[in-house]
PDB file of C-alpha atoms in Angstrom:
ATOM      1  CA  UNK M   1       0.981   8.092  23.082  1.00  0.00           C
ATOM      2  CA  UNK M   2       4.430   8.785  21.944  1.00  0.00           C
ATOM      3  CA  UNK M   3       4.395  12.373  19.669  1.00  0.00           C
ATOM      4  CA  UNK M   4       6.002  11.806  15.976  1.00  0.00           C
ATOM      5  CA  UNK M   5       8.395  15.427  16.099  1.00  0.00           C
ATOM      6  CA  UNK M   6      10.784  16.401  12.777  1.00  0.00           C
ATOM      7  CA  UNK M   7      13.939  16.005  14.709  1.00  0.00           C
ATOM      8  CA  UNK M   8      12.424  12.307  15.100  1.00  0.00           C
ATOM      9  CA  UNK M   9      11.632  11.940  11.419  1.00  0.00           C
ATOM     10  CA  UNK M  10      15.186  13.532  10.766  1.00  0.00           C
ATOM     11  CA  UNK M  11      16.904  10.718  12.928  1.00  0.00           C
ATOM     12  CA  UNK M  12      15.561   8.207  11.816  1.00  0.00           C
ATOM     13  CA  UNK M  13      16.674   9.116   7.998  1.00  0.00           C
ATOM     14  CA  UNK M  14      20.204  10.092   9.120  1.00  0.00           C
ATOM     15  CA  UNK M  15      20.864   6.607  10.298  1.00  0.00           C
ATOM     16  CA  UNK M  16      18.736   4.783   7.320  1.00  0.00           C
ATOM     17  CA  UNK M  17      20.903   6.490   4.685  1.00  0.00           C
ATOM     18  CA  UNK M  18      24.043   5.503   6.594  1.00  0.00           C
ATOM     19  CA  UNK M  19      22.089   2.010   6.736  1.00  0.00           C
ATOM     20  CA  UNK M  20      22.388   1.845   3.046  1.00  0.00           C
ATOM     21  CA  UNK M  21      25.362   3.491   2.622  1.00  0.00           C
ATOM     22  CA  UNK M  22      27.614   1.994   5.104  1.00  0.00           C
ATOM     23  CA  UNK M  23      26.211   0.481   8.045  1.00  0.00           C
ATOM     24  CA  UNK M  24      25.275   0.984  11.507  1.00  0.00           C
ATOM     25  CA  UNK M  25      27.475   0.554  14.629  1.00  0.00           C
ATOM     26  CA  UNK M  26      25.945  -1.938  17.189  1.00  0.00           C
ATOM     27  CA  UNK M  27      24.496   1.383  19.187  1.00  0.00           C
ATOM     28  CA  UNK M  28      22.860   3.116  15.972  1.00  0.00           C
ATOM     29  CA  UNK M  29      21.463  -0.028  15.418  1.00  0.00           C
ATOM     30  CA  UNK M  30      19.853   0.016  18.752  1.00  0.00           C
ATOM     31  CA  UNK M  31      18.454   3.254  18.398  1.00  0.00           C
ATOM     32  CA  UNK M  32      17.141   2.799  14.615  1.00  0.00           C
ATOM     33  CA  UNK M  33      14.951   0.155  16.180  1.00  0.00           C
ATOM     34  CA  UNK M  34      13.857   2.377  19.296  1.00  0.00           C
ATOM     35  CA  UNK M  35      12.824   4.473  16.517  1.00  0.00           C
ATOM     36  CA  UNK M  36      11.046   2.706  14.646  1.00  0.00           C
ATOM     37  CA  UNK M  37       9.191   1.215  17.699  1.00  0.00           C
ATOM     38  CA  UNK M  38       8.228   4.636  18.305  1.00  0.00           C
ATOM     39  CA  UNK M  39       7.311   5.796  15.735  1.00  0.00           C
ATOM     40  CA  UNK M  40       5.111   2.931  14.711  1.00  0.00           C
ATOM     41  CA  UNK M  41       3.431   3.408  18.273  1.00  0.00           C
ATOM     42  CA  UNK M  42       2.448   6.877  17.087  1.00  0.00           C
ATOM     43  CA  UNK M  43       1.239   6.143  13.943  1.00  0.00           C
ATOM     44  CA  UNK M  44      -0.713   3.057  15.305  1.00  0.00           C
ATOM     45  CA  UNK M  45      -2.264   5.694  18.374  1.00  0.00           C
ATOM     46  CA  UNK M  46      -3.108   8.501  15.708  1.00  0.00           C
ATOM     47  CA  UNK M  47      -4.959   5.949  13.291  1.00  0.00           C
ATOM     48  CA  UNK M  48      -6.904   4.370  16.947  1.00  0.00           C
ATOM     49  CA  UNK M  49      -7.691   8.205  17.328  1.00  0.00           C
ATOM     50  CA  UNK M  50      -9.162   8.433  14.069  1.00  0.00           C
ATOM     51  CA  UNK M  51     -11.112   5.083  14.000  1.00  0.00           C
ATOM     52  CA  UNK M  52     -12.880   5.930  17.596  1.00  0.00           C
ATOM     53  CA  UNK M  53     -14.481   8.968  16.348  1.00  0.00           C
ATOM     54  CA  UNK M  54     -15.931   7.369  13.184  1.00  0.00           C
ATOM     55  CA  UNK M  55     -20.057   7.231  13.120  1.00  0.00           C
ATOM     56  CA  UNK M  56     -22.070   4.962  11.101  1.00  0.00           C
ATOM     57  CA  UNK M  57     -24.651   6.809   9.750  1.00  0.00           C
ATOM     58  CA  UNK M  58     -27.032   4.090   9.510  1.00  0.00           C
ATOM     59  CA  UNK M  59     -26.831   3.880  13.282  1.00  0.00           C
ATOM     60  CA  UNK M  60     -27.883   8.121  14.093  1.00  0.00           C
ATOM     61  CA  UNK M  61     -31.096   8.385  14.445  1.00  0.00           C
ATOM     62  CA  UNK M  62     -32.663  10.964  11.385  1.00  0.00           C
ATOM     63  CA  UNK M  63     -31.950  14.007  13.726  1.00  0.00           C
ATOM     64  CA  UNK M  64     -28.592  13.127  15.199  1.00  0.00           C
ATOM     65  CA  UNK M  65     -27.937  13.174  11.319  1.00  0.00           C
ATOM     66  CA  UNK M  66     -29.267  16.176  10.489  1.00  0.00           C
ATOM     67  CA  UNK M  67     -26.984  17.514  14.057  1.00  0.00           C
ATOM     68  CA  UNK M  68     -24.076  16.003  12.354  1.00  0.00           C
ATOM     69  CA  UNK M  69     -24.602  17.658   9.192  1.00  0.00           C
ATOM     70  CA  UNK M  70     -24.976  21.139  10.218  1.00  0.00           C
ATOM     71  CA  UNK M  71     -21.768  20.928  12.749  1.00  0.00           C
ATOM     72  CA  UNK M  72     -19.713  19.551  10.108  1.00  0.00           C
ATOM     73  CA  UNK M  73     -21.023  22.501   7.678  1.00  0.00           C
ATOM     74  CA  UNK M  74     -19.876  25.257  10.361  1.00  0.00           C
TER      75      UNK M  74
END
């Protein structure tokens, strides 16, 4: 999974401004849409991340419940 840094972030709003405010040569354009492939492929891996440790709790059993409770109280 490809790790979302600042200098990233940065990047990728140095060449949007000079998107709007100018244009992009054929290579910036290139790597604006690297990018974004990127950095949608992180966002997309850290929300599967999230969604595979989700738990029902209608499907825990009363004392896996009461086990999740008191571990997310510690």
């Amino acid at each position: 999974m490809a790790q979302i840094t600042k200098d990233m972030i940065d990047r990728i709003n140095q060449l949007a401004h000079k998107k709007k405010n100018g244009g992009l040569t054929p290579a910036e354009q290139k790597e604006q849409k690297a990018l974004y492939i990127e950095y949608l492929a992180a966002i997309r891996g850290q929300v599967r991340s999230s969604l595979d440790n989700v738990r029902f709790v209608e499907d825990l059993t009363e004392e896996e419940l009461k086990e999740e409770l008191e571990n997310r109280t510690k």
